[in-house]
Amino acid sequence: MTTQYWLVKQEPEDYSWDDFVRDGATAWTGVRNYAARNHLKAMRAGDEVLFYHSGDAKSIVGLAKVKRAAFPDPTADSPDEGWVAVELAPVKPLPAAVTLAQVKADAALKDIALVRISRLSVQPVQPAEFARLMKLAGGK
């Protein structure tokens, strides 16, 4: 199967990239938006995930992988609610953070979900968008 690409957002004051690296992996729990939940359900082990610091930072700071595909979210009030989580593991920090301002200024990224659906905490990233973001970050 072809690798899929995703972006997850987190307030660095609540759980930063450094926290994620320290932990070595984390269950991405607590998502309570139906569109974001559907994206979590679509994630497969091995998919690549961009880690975005929201809040004041507003920048993509790291690359992670899906370690475990969707499973029932242990933080949900009831398993019957259908909320899911995935397990993510950090891969590496980006050589340079890619700011939201950079993304918005780049014509190749004009249709990226990060700009179009800015409040969504889990979103797909198209392969060409992922490649462009990695280039902006000074990576692969």
Short mmCIF file of C-alpha atoms in Angstrom, two decimals:
data_model
loop_
_atom_site.label_atom_id
_atom_site.label_comp_id
_atom_site.label_asym_id
_atom_site.label_seq_id
_atom_site.Cartn_x
_atom_site.Cartn_y
_atom_site.Cartn_z
CA MET A 1 0.00 0.00 0.00
CA THR A 2 1.04 3.55 -0.66
CA THR A 3 2.07 5.68 2.29
CA GLN A 4 -0.48 8.27 3.31
CA TYR A 5 0.42 11.61 4.84
CA TRP A 6 -1.24 13.42 7.73
CA LEU A 7 -0.87 16.42 9.97
CA VAL A 8 -1.80 16.50 13.65
CA LYS A 9 -2.02 19.67 15.70
CA GLN A 10 -1.19 20.15 19.33
CA GLU A 11 -0.77 23.10 21.66
CA PRO A 12 2.89 22.94 22.70
CA GLU A 13 1.94 24.08 26.21
CA ASP A 14 -0.17 20.90 26.54
CA TYR A 15 2.01 18.39 24.70
CA SER A 16 5.02 19.57 22.72
CA TRP A 17 7.27 17.87 20.21
CA ASP A 18 9.87 17.62 22.99
CA ASP A 19 7.33 15.84 25.22
CA PHE A 20 6.54 13.47 22.35
CA VAL A 21 10.21 12.68 21.78
CA ARG A 22 10.76 12.16 25.52
CA ASP A 23 7.84 9.69 25.62
CA GLY A 24 8.99 7.82 22.50
CA ALA A 25 5.38 7.23 21.39
CA THR A 26 1.90 8.31 22.37
CA ALA A 27 -1.71 7.36 21.87
CA TRP A 28 -3.34 10.27 20.04
CA THR A 29 -6.48 10.44 22.16
CA GLY A 30 -9.21 12.92 22.94
CA VAL A 31 -10.18 13.85 19.38
CA ARG A 32 -13.86 14.78 19.44
CA ASN A 33 -14.49 16.08 15.95
CA TYR A 34 -16.19 13.76 13.46
CA ALA A 35 -14.04 14.75 10.47
CA ALA A 36 -10.84 14.37 12.51
CA ARG A 37 -12.08 11.01 13.80
CA ASN A 38 -12.61 9.81 10.24
CA HIS A 39 -9.03 10.80 9.42
CA LEU A 40 -7.77 8.85 12.44
CA LYS A 41 -9.75 5.83 11.24
CA ALA A 42 -8.10 6.11 7.81
CA MET A 43 -4.54 6.11 9.19
CA ARG A 44 -2.46 2.98 8.65
CA ALA A 45 0.66 1.78 10.40
CA GLY A 46 3.65 3.30 8.63
CA ASP A 47 1.85 6.43 7.42
CA GLU A 48 3.87 9.62 7.88
CA VAL A 49 2.56 12.36 10.15
CA LEU A 50 3.60 15.99 10.45
CA PHE A 51 3.51 17.34 14.01
CA TYR A 52 2.20 20.90 14.15
CA HIS A 53 2.52 23.24 17.12
CA SER A 54 -0.65 25.32 17.22
CA GLY A 55 -1.22 28.32 19.47
CA ASP A 56 1.41 31.03 19.25
CA ALA A 57 4.01 28.80 17.53
CA LYS A 58 1.91 27.94 14.44
CA SER A 59 4.55 25.76 12.81
CA ILE A 60 5.25 22.23 11.66
CA VAL A 61 8.13 21.04 13.82
CA GLY A 62 8.53 17.28 13.42
CA LEU A 63 7.89 14.08 11.53
CA ALA A 64 6.22 11.06 13.10
CA LYS A 65 4.86 7.71 11.95
CA VAL A 66 1.68 5.86 12.73
CA LYS A 67 2.80 2.97 14.93
CA ARG A 68 -0.66 1.49 15.51
CA ALA A 69 -3.80 2.08 13.44
CA ALA A 70 -7.13 3.15 14.94
CA PHE A 71 -8.33 1.54 18.16
CA PRO A 72 -11.06 2.57 20.63
CA ASP A 73 -10.11 5.79 22.40
CA PRO A 74 -9.64 4.94 26.09
CA THR A 75 -10.52 8.53 27.05
CA ALA A 76 -14.03 8.30 25.55
CA ASP A 77 -16.94 8.18 27.99
CA SER A 78 -18.24 5.02 26.31
CA PRO A 79 -16.80 2.68 23.68
CA ASP A 80 -20.19 2.86 21.95
CA GLU A 81 -19.49 6.48 21.00
CA GLY A 82 -17.09 5.34 18.27
CA TRP A 83 -14.19 7.65 19.12
CA VAL A 84 -10.79 6.27 18.15
CA ALA A 85 -7.13 6.93 18.78
CA VAL A 86 -3.94 5.97 16.96
CA GLU A 87 -0.47 5.42 18.34
CA LEU A 88 2.18 7.74 16.95
CA ALA A 89 5.94 7.57 17.30
CA PRO A 90 8.36 10.43 16.62
CA VAL A 91 10.78 9.98 13.74
CA LYS A 92 12.78 13.20 13.69
CA PRO A 93 12.50 16.93 14.18
CA LEU A 94 12.37 18.91 10.97
CA PRO A 95 15.69 20.61 10.14
CA ALA A 96 13.77 23.92 10.20
CA ALA A 97 10.22 24.52 11.40
CA VAL A 98 7.76 25.45 8.66
CA THR A 99 5.56 28.30 9.83
CA LEU A 100 1.93 28.81 8.94
CA ALA A 101 2.96 32.09 7.31
CA GLN A 102 5.36 30.18 5.01
CA VAL A 103 2.62 27.70 4.13
CA LYS A 104 0.13 30.47 3.33
CA ALA A 105 2.72 32.31 1.19
CA ASP A 106 3.56 29.24 -0.93
CA ALA A 107 1.43 28.91 -4.08
CA ALA A 108 2.09 25.15 -4.19
CA LEU A 109 0.29 24.84 -0.83
CA LYS A 110 -2.75 27.01 -1.58
CA ASP A 111 -5.15 24.05 -1.29
CA ILE A 112 -3.64 22.37 1.79
CA ALA A 113 -6.12 21.55 4.55
CA LEU A 114 -3.99 23.48 7.05
CA VAL A 115 -5.08 26.66 5.27
CA ARG A 116 -8.56 25.64 4.08
CA ILE A 117 -9.77 23.89 7.26
CA SER A 118 -7.48 25.53 9.76
CA ARG A 119 -9.26 24.42 12.94
CA LEU A 120 -9.24 20.68 12.16
CA SER A 121 -6.81 18.90 14.50
CA VAL A 122 -6.17 15.84 12.30
CA GLN A 123 -5.99 16.35 8.57
CA PRO A 124 -4.77 14.68 5.40
CA VAL A 125 -1.79 16.00 3.48
CA GLN A 126 -1.46 15.24 -0.23
CA PRO A 127 1.82 13.64 -1.39
CA ALA A 128 2.88 16.74 -3.37
CA GLU A 129 2.07 18.95 -0.37
CA PHE A 130 4.09 16.70 1.92
CA ALA A 131 7.06 16.82 -0.47
CA ARG A 132 6.84 20.62 -0.66
CA LEU A 133 6.65 20.96 3.14
CA MET A 134 9.68 18.72 3.55
CA LYS A 135 11.58 20.82 1.02
CA LEU A 136 10.63 24.02 2.89
CA ALA A 137 11.90 22.37 6.08
CA GLY A 138 15.21 21.49 4.45
CA GLY A 139 14.45 17.75 4.58
CA LYS A 140 13.99 14.96 2.05
#
